[in-house]
XYZ file of C-alpha atoms in Angstrom:
543
model
C 25.179 36.184 107.759
C 25.578 39.878 106.897
C 26.648 41.979 109.865
C 25.150 45.210 108.570
C 21.377 45.288 108.913
C 18.603 47.719 108.211
C 17.197 48.561 111.632
C 13.546 47.679 112.292
C 12.646 51.329 112.703
C 14.104 52.194 109.307
C 12.365 49.481 107.327
C 9.657 50.432 104.895
C 6.174 49.052 105.340
C 5.460 46.288 102.879
C 2.803 47.019 100.318
C -0.195 44.758 100.814
C -1.279 45.050 97.208
C -0.377 42.822 94.284
C 1.058 45.156 91.669
C 1.647 42.874 88.712
C 0.227 39.785 87.091
C 3.550 38.000 87.642
C 3.459 38.655 91.384
C -0.197 37.670 91.503
C 0.677 34.367 89.901
C 3.490 33.758 92.366
C 1.239 34.546 95.303
C -1.441 32.183 94.047
C 1.122 29.388 94.007
C 2.094 30.240 97.591
C -1.535 30.194 98.714
C -2.076 26.802 97.163
C 0.970 25.557 99.035
C -0.384 27.066 102.246
C -3.396 24.787 102.064
C -1.117 21.741 102.456
C -0.604 20.339 105.973
C 2.053 22.051 108.083
C 5.255 20.012 108.266
C 8.474 20.317 110.297
C 11.447 21.603 108.339
C 15.192 21.738 108.874
C 18.359 23.099 107.301
C 19.612 19.625 106.445
C 22.088 19.112 109.264
C 23.371 15.539 109.034
C 23.128 14.969 112.787
C 19.998 17.002 113.562
C 17.953 17.026 110.344
C 15.013 18.973 111.782
C 16.993 21.709 113.520
C 16.896 25.170 111.981
C 14.645 26.333 109.198
C 15.194 27.524 105.634
C 13.968 30.710 104.017
C 15.114 33.416 106.415
C 18.114 34.809 108.274
C 17.639 36.028 111.840
C 19.317 39.340 112.661
C 18.175 39.813 116.250
C 16.233 38.213 119.089
C 14.475 40.126 121.837
C 13.585 37.720 124.654
C 11.413 38.826 127.567
C 10.801 36.427 130.481
C 8.677 36.994 133.563
C 9.633 34.793 136.510
C 7.107 34.295 139.293
C 9.536 33.189 141.976
C 8.895 29.476 141.449
C 11.136 27.411 139.184
C 8.445 24.781 138.771
C 5.934 27.086 137.086
C 6.013 28.237 133.440
C 7.430 31.687 132.799
C 5.421 34.142 130.752
C 7.487 35.138 127.738
C 7.542 37.235 124.604
C 10.003 36.419 121.817
C 10.515 38.967 119.042
C 12.542 37.953 115.996
C 13.831 40.383 113.381
C 15.295 39.042 110.183
C 15.449 38.883 106.420
C 13.617 36.484 104.181
C 15.995 34.657 101.842
C 13.137 33.097 99.880
C 9.489 33.908 99.257
C 7.559 32.449 102.195
C 3.888 31.710 102.638
C 4.776 30.123 105.983
C 7.555 30.610 108.493
C 8.764 27.697 110.595
C 10.367 28.316 113.984
C 11.793 25.669 116.286
C 9.724 25.556 119.492
C 8.724 22.482 121.466
C 8.089 23.068 125.163
C 5.651 25.860 125.887
C 2.169 27.135 125.102
C 1.854 29.653 122.272
C -0.787 32.248 123.040
C -0.562 34.517 119.984
C 1.675 35.359 117.025
C 2.113 38.544 115.032
C 3.998 39.084 111.795
C 4.884 42.726 111.164
C 2.348 43.790 113.756
C -0.571 41.850 112.304
C -2.107 38.687 113.806
C -0.957 35.469 112.153
C -2.281 31.928 112.225
C -0.090 29.269 113.817
C 0.047 25.562 114.475
C 2.608 22.994 115.540
C 4.269 20.281 113.472
C 6.778 18.027 115.179
C 9.037 20.420 117.133
C 8.233 23.353 114.843
C 5.924 26.301 115.354
C 4.476 26.911 111.875
C 3.278 30.477 111.291
C 1.066 31.584 108.395
C 1.110 35.384 107.993
C -1.837 37.270 106.576
C 0.078 37.855 103.351
C 3.020 35.900 101.912
C 6.465 37.349 102.573
C 8.522 38.268 99.488
C 12.151 37.282 99.171
C 14.600 39.850 100.487
C 12.064 41.467 102.830
C 12.567 42.524 106.422
C 10.194 40.784 108.822
C 9.377 40.939 112.502
C 7.747 37.982 114.264
C 6.392 38.360 117.790
C 5.375 35.271 119.754
C 3.585 35.443 123.119
C 4.186 32.131 124.863
C 5.070 30.330 128.052
C 8.487 28.827 128.765
C 8.330 25.708 130.932
C 11.305 25.043 133.238
C 10.125 21.526 134.063
C 11.722 19.085 131.626
C 9.523 17.152 129.276
C 9.507 13.387 129.754
C 12.628 11.854 128.243
C 14.021 15.227 127.152
C 16.715 17.167 128.970
C 18.143 20.559 128.206
C 16.914 24.106 128.082
C 16.173 25.477 131.530
C 18.243 24.106 134.415
C 16.476 24.286 137.755
C 18.904 25.424 140.441
C 18.521 25.443 144.226
C 17.158 28.993 144.105
C 16.107 29.669 140.529
C 17.061 28.930 136.940
C 19.916 28.834 134.447
C 20.116 27.680 130.809
C 21.890 24.807 129.068
C 20.792 24.704 125.429
C 23.559 22.700 123.725
C 23.102 21.157 121.265
C 19.420 21.087 120.360
C 17.507 22.545 123.297
C 17.212 26.336 122.887
C 13.830 25.736 121.275
C 12.679 24.157 124.530
C 12.990 27.667 126.011
C 12.022 30.111 123.254
C 10.964 30.050 119.576
C 14.011 30.393 117.369
C 15.979 29.236 114.365
C 17.816 26.708 116.507
C 20.912 25.958 114.466
C 24.423 27.414 114.900
C 24.595 28.446 111.245
C 22.166 31.331 111.969
C 23.796 33.571 114.569
C 22.118 36.760 115.729
C 22.396 39.498 118.325
C 20.333 39.139 121.493
C 18.509 41.452 123.860
C 17.336 39.594 126.961
C 14.933 41.037 129.545
C 14.047 39.258 132.761
C 11.376 40.448 135.193
C 11.442 38.793 138.618
C 10.669 39.535 142.268
C 13.125 42.134 143.488
C 14.885 39.780 145.904
C 16.217 37.890 142.854
C 19.075 38.859 140.560
C 18.959 38.147 136.837
C 22.008 38.042 134.567
C 22.276 37.115 130.886
C 24.740 37.097 127.993
C 26.411 40.381 127.155
C 26.466 43.611 129.117
C 23.796 45.281 131.281
C 21.508 47.662 129.410
C 19.217 48.759 132.212
C 17.605 47.891 135.528
C 14.030 49.022 136.112
C 12.052 48.579 139.327
C 8.273 48.604 139.477
C 6.600 47.754 142.742
C 7.941 44.450 144.027
C 9.558 43.412 140.743
C 12.704 44.341 138.878
C 13.451 44.033 135.164
C 17.055 43.425 134.110
C 18.065 43.993 130.483
C 21.209 42.628 128.791
C 22.466 42.954 125.220
C 25.138 41.106 123.308
C 27.566 43.154 121.237
C 28.373 40.227 118.955
C 26.203 37.657 117.160
C 25.510 34.447 119.046
C 24.186 30.971 118.273
C 20.958 30.032 120.046
C 22.646 27.103 121.820
C 24.897 29.577 123.654
C 22.160 31.723 125.215
C 22.295 32.055 128.996
C 19.925 33.453 131.639
C 20.553 33.156 135.368
C 17.806 33.913 137.902
C 18.551 33.390 141.587
C 19.559 34.783 144.949
C 22.891 35.715 143.473
C 25.717 38.168 143.833
C 27.470 39.594 140.773
C 31.191 40.049 141.361
C 33.185 42.431 139.189
C 36.883 42.462 138.374
C 39.132 43.612 135.540
C 40.454 41.358 132.817
C 43.109 41.943 130.152
C 43.081 45.430 128.595
C 40.468 46.596 131.102
C 37.879 44.063 129.934
C 34.976 43.813 132.392
C 34.844 40.386 134.037
C 31.745 39.529 136.028
C 30.909 36.334 137.881
C 27.514 35.209 139.143
C 27.574 33.198 142.362
C 25.121 32.102 145.047
C 25.339 34.911 147.572
C 25.992 32.488 150.421
C 29.074 31.102 148.621
C 30.693 34.376 147.647
C 33.784 34.075 149.857
C 34.134 30.332 149.308
C 34.313 30.701 145.519
C 36.462 33.833 145.321
C 39.836 31.976 145.285
C 38.760 30.251 142.066
C 37.120 33.234 140.425
C 40.159 35.468 140.788
C 42.096 33.083 138.515
C 40.080 34.040 135.428
C 41.981 37.211 134.364
C 45.299 35.330 134.355
C 43.733 32.484 132.371
C 42.425 34.993 129.834
C 45.901 36.492 129.485
C 47.295 32.991 128.988
C 44.783 32.275 126.196
C 45.413 35.623 124.527
C 49.138 34.859 124.423
C 48.351 31.812 122.290
C 45.497 32.801 120.002
C 45.033 36.557 120.173
C 42.612 39.038 121.755
C 39.567 37.843 123.649
C 36.686 38.127 121.144
C 33.794 39.473 123.238
C 32.699 42.401 125.391
C 32.853 40.606 128.744
C 33.449 37.232 130.374
C 32.702 35.491 133.616
C 31.582 32.320 135.360
C 28.054 31.422 136.394
C 28.208 29.109 139.405
C 24.966 27.126 139.442
C 23.843 25.378 142.601
C 22.546 22.436 140.593
C 23.527 18.933 139.604
C 24.003 18.943 135.860
C 26.914 16.603 135.181
C 28.517 19.168 132.876
C 30.019 22.597 132.423
C 29.003 24.669 129.394
C 30.575 27.511 127.394
C 27.531 29.804 127.138
C 28.732 32.977 125.415
C 30.408 35.516 127.735
C 29.062 33.667 130.820
C 30.185 30.044 131.140
C 28.000 27.723 133.202
C 29.663 25.673 135.958
C 28.402 23.398 138.680
C 29.085 24.984 142.065
C 30.202 21.658 143.521
C 33.066 21.377 141.048
C 34.768 24.091 143.114
C 33.455 23.289 146.583
C 33.974 19.522 146.624
C 37.183 17.802 147.631
C 37.339 15.242 144.799
C 39.309 17.235 142.238
C 42.870 18.584 142.501
C 43.306 22.300 141.832
C 45.209 21.895 138.549
C 42.383 19.770 137.213
C 39.641 22.285 138.053
C 41.705 25.102 136.551
C 42.151 23.171 133.302
C 38.364 22.779 133.108
C 38.003 26.531 133.532
C 40.413 27.026 130.615
C 38.470 24.517 128.483
C 35.296 26.619 128.736
C 37.264 29.840 128.298
C 38.908 28.503 125.127
C 35.445 27.873 123.715
C 34.814 31.614 123.650
C 37.216 31.669 120.680
C 36.568 28.146 119.373
C 32.850 27.475 119.088
C 31.419 30.816 120.203
C 33.209 33.475 118.179
C 34.013 30.993 115.405
C 30.866 28.871 115.353
C 30.499 25.525 113.567
C 28.586 25.671 110.313
C 27.135 22.223 111.007
C 27.160 19.941 114.028
C 29.495 17.602 112.160
C 32.088 20.367 112.577
C 31.883 19.908 116.351
C 35.433 18.533 116.430
C 36.701 22.066 115.763
C 35.005 23.301 118.954
C 35.743 20.502 121.350
C 39.079 19.476 119.917
C 40.457 22.979 120.315
C 39.018 23.485 123.798
C 40.540 20.158 124.843
C 43.830 21.142 123.206
C 44.206 24.352 125.222
C 42.974 22.650 128.371
C 45.774 20.090 127.896
C 48.415 22.728 127.115
C 47.454 24.612 130.264
C 47.694 21.445 132.357
C 51.115 20.757 130.844
C 52.431 24.223 131.569
C 50.903 24.718 135.008
C 50.845 21.159 136.386
C 53.412 19.161 134.422
C 50.789 16.895 132.829
C 52.597 16.422 129.538
C 50.700 16.827 126.312
C 52.678 14.107 124.591
C 51.777 11.531 127.266
C 48.112 12.457 127.007
C 48.129 12.259 123.232
C 49.963 8.927 123.216
C 47.332 7.514 125.561
C 44.575 8.980 123.385
C 46.160 7.378 120.346
C 45.929 4.013 122.077
C 42.167 4.419 122.522
C 41.465 6.237 119.266
C 40.323 3.248 117.205
C 37.873 2.373 119.958
C 36.513 5.895 120.011
C 36.091 5.870 116.243
C 34.250 2.560 116.407
C 31.935 3.812 119.154
C 31.237 7.335 117.976
C 32.521 7.651 114.433
C 35.646 9.461 113.241
C 36.128 12.998 114.595
C 34.949 14.745 111.421
C 31.874 12.543 110.938
C 30.438 11.673 114.356
C 27.608 9.168 114.488
C 24.107 10.632 114.877
C 22.683 10.738 118.387
C 20.401 7.935 119.469
C 17.002 9.279 120.564
C 16.696 9.231 124.337
C 20.409 8.603 124.875
C 22.023 11.287 127.046
C 25.410 10.981 125.399
C 24.161 12.551 122.168
C 26.997 13.472 119.836
C 29.369 14.422 122.664
C 31.683 11.434 122.824
C 35.413 11.041 123.342
C 35.988 11.035 119.574
C 35.285 14.792 119.393
C 37.269 15.646 122.541
C 40.607 13.910 123.044
C 40.039 12.222 119.679
C 39.827 15.599 117.967
C 42.695 17.046 120.012
C 44.705 14.100 118.689
C 43.978 15.348 115.150
C 45.362 18.757 116.107
C 48.456 17.124 117.613
C 48.978 15.176 114.385
C 48.552 18.358 112.360
C 51.174 20.141 114.467
C 53.492 17.186 113.913
C 52.754 17.329 110.177
C 53.227 21.054 109.489
C 55.480 22.059 112.399
C 54.816 24.099 115.515
C 55.405 27.592 114.015
C 52.941 26.980 111.160
C 50.419 25.409 113.521
C 50.520 28.390 115.873
C 50.037 30.789 112.924
C 47.065 28.686 111.830
C 45.418 28.933 115.250
C 45.697 32.714 115.355
C 44.567 33.128 111.760
C 41.551 30.848 112.268
C 40.027 32.870 115.102
C 40.981 36.178 113.460
C 39.634 35.434 109.980
C 36.344 33.898 111.141
C 35.547 36.071 114.149
C 31.783 36.483 114.709
C 31.094 34.083 111.847
C 30.389 30.447 111.110
C 32.985 28.177 109.557
C 33.528 24.489 109.029
C 36.074 21.806 108.339
C 36.589 22.783 104.687
C 37.612 26.313 105.706
C 39.977 24.999 108.362
C 41.661 22.665 105.903
C 41.949 25.429 103.299
C 43.570 27.791 105.799
C 45.946 25.081 107.013
C 47.009 24.413 103.413
C 47.580 28.119 102.785
C 49.801 28.448 105.831
C 51.637 25.154 105.274
C 52.098 25.931 101.587
C 51.046 22.475 100.412
C 48.101 20.168 99.900
C 46.863 18.452 103.057
C 43.877 16.647 101.592
C 45.224 13.163 102.243
C 46.098 14.086 105.829
C 42.673 15.503 106.700
C 40.787 12.740 104.915
C 42.566 10.055 106.929
C 42.555 11.798 110.296
C 39.020 13.182 110.203
C 37.121 10.506 108.303
C 39.095 7.270 108.499
C 37.672 4.241 110.257
C 41.127 3.569 111.697
C 43.562 6.041 113.213
C 46.413 6.862 110.794
C 50.075 6.566 111.833
C 51.154 9.503 113.981
C 53.701 11.726 112.209
C 56.965 11.588 114.126
C 55.791 8.697 116.296
C 55.614 5.547 114.158
C 55.899 3.460 117.327
C 52.518 4.620 118.691
C 49.840 1.944 118.481
C 46.076 2.079 118.722
C 44.532 -0.929 120.411
C 41.869 -2.925 118.629
C 38.682 -2.255 120.584
C 37.302 -5.345 122.290
C 33.904 -3.699 122.293
C 33.053 -0.443 120.598
C 30.443 0.242 123.241
C 33.087 0.298 125.981
C 35.455 2.619 124.176
C 36.239 5.980 125.655
C 37.773 7.679 128.578
C 40.952 5.649 129.121
C 43.355 8.092 127.521
C 43.212 10.456 130.428
C 43.518 7.674 132.948
C 46.794 6.649 131.341
C 48.013 10.196 130.894
C 47.065 11.274 134.400
C 44.871 13.938 132.833
C 41.243 14.299 131.997
C 39.156 14.034 128.879
C 38.080 17.626 128.850
C 36.609 20.665 130.401
C 32.926 20.030 130.637
C 32.956 16.861 132.635
C 35.322 17.490 135.435
C 35.951 13.761 135.322
C 32.821 13.109 137.324
C 32.138 9.702 135.894
C 35.553 8.497 136.916
C 35.112 9.774 140.428
C 31.685 8.189 140.740
C 32.307 4.975 138.860
C 33.993 3.850 135.673
C 30.793 2.483 134.172
C 29.979 5.942 132.849
C 33.078 6.406 130.735
C 31.016 7.977 127.990
C 27.905 9.977 128.680
C 26.251 13.154 127.512
C 27.510 15.839 129.857
C 26.479 19.105 128.252
C 29.185 18.795 125.664
C 31.788 16.448 127.059
C 32.643 12.789 126.715
C 34.442 11.687 129.781
C 36.484 8.984 131.364
C 38.045 7.906 134.573
C 40.434 10.813 134.976
C 39.218 12.228 138.245
C 39.575 8.956 140.062
C 43.214 8.791 138.968
C 43.928 12.503 139.180
C 42.681 12.696 142.734
C 44.969 9.877 143.894
């Protein structure tokens, strides 16, 4: 997506007149097409075929939410989308599935709209030419109460709301092009009773009080995927501290828990310095933790403001080293997944594998939980993970209604195992150069497996096609370079695969879960936890 845009104020007003017979003919074809029934579209993602929409490129979102003070009532909302058309459009499809649309405007003029599947289908007064700037404004509600059988989007906390949109739930909150391949900048405005505090991605851009309400405005300085949007509304305190190079770090906590959580929050600057020493400068304008007083079953790397369950830090189940490694997992995602965003959801292994990798390195360095032991244990379970969820580079599609989604152990410790094998294959110095080059060369962009392989081959100075084909797409786990003695067990049942690597290694299967399934019962070794497949680690780690 181009980073340089014509600003909305500078765009020229589109002529409403047909100026040639050729254009008239093209428009007539579009109008004939417009008479056909509205249908849901998608960008062709293998795992989520109806996510995203073709024909345009979003440059910016302006989201305005009005919160009444009750997290069980719909919010009034206005979503404004600025973008370019990449094809001539007689209709524009947006992803939107859980709210009432009250009106739509295209370039300031009323437009017809209807729904088709989980799409909002908009028909402007006149067709939109290719290469044109457009502005779509949708007045709608945003419902924080989950639809039957569908989780994600708004998270209802003890005193308000937060967001968890990964992987396919941003369009349950606001109309959008809900696919990571179309990143955009965001302005987010929240109006709420003045005894609430609202915080969102990016940096503050204004606080305005009017009567008994306050409007908070935040803006991102870098493009962001819709699944990474975050809004917190609650009786919260915002804590400020300084990160590396003077970077502003701000945390959002329930006011009543401010002192209780401070010992954990003050660890973030050191963790950021640790990550920078391995992959380079932090890629965004700010960072911090959002501590949600809610039961989610996951932690989530929302851009510049990672979402955590409060009880992860206030309970007594998890040892300190374990909680800290989870914090590093979500922090690592700011580079891997947020700044460098997957082109398709099949590239998820690049996000979760890298976050798990740095989580494991941190646990090795700070708690003596050796990476090699964890990877050997993962190798033993790898064939089972591949049978259950597919190989890391080609995960199986999600089953409708199944919470686990695409977030299984194969894209966490299974993908970290691929990175371990790659380091064994090309050597540690080349691998470390690859990691730095990857986040530097693709900052603020989208990239996929093909680009990662190409960069690895450039740095290694040789073809790695056979390596990546076997490790990312093979039904069976290839022999581990340097460890021919490692064995992967034949899975007794693919459905039971997952989660045992960490139990054996004395670690955990990654940052989003906090090992909660293991602490609460081993029957949930794999479940959808906001982006984490998980095992029995906590039960072992807490012993």
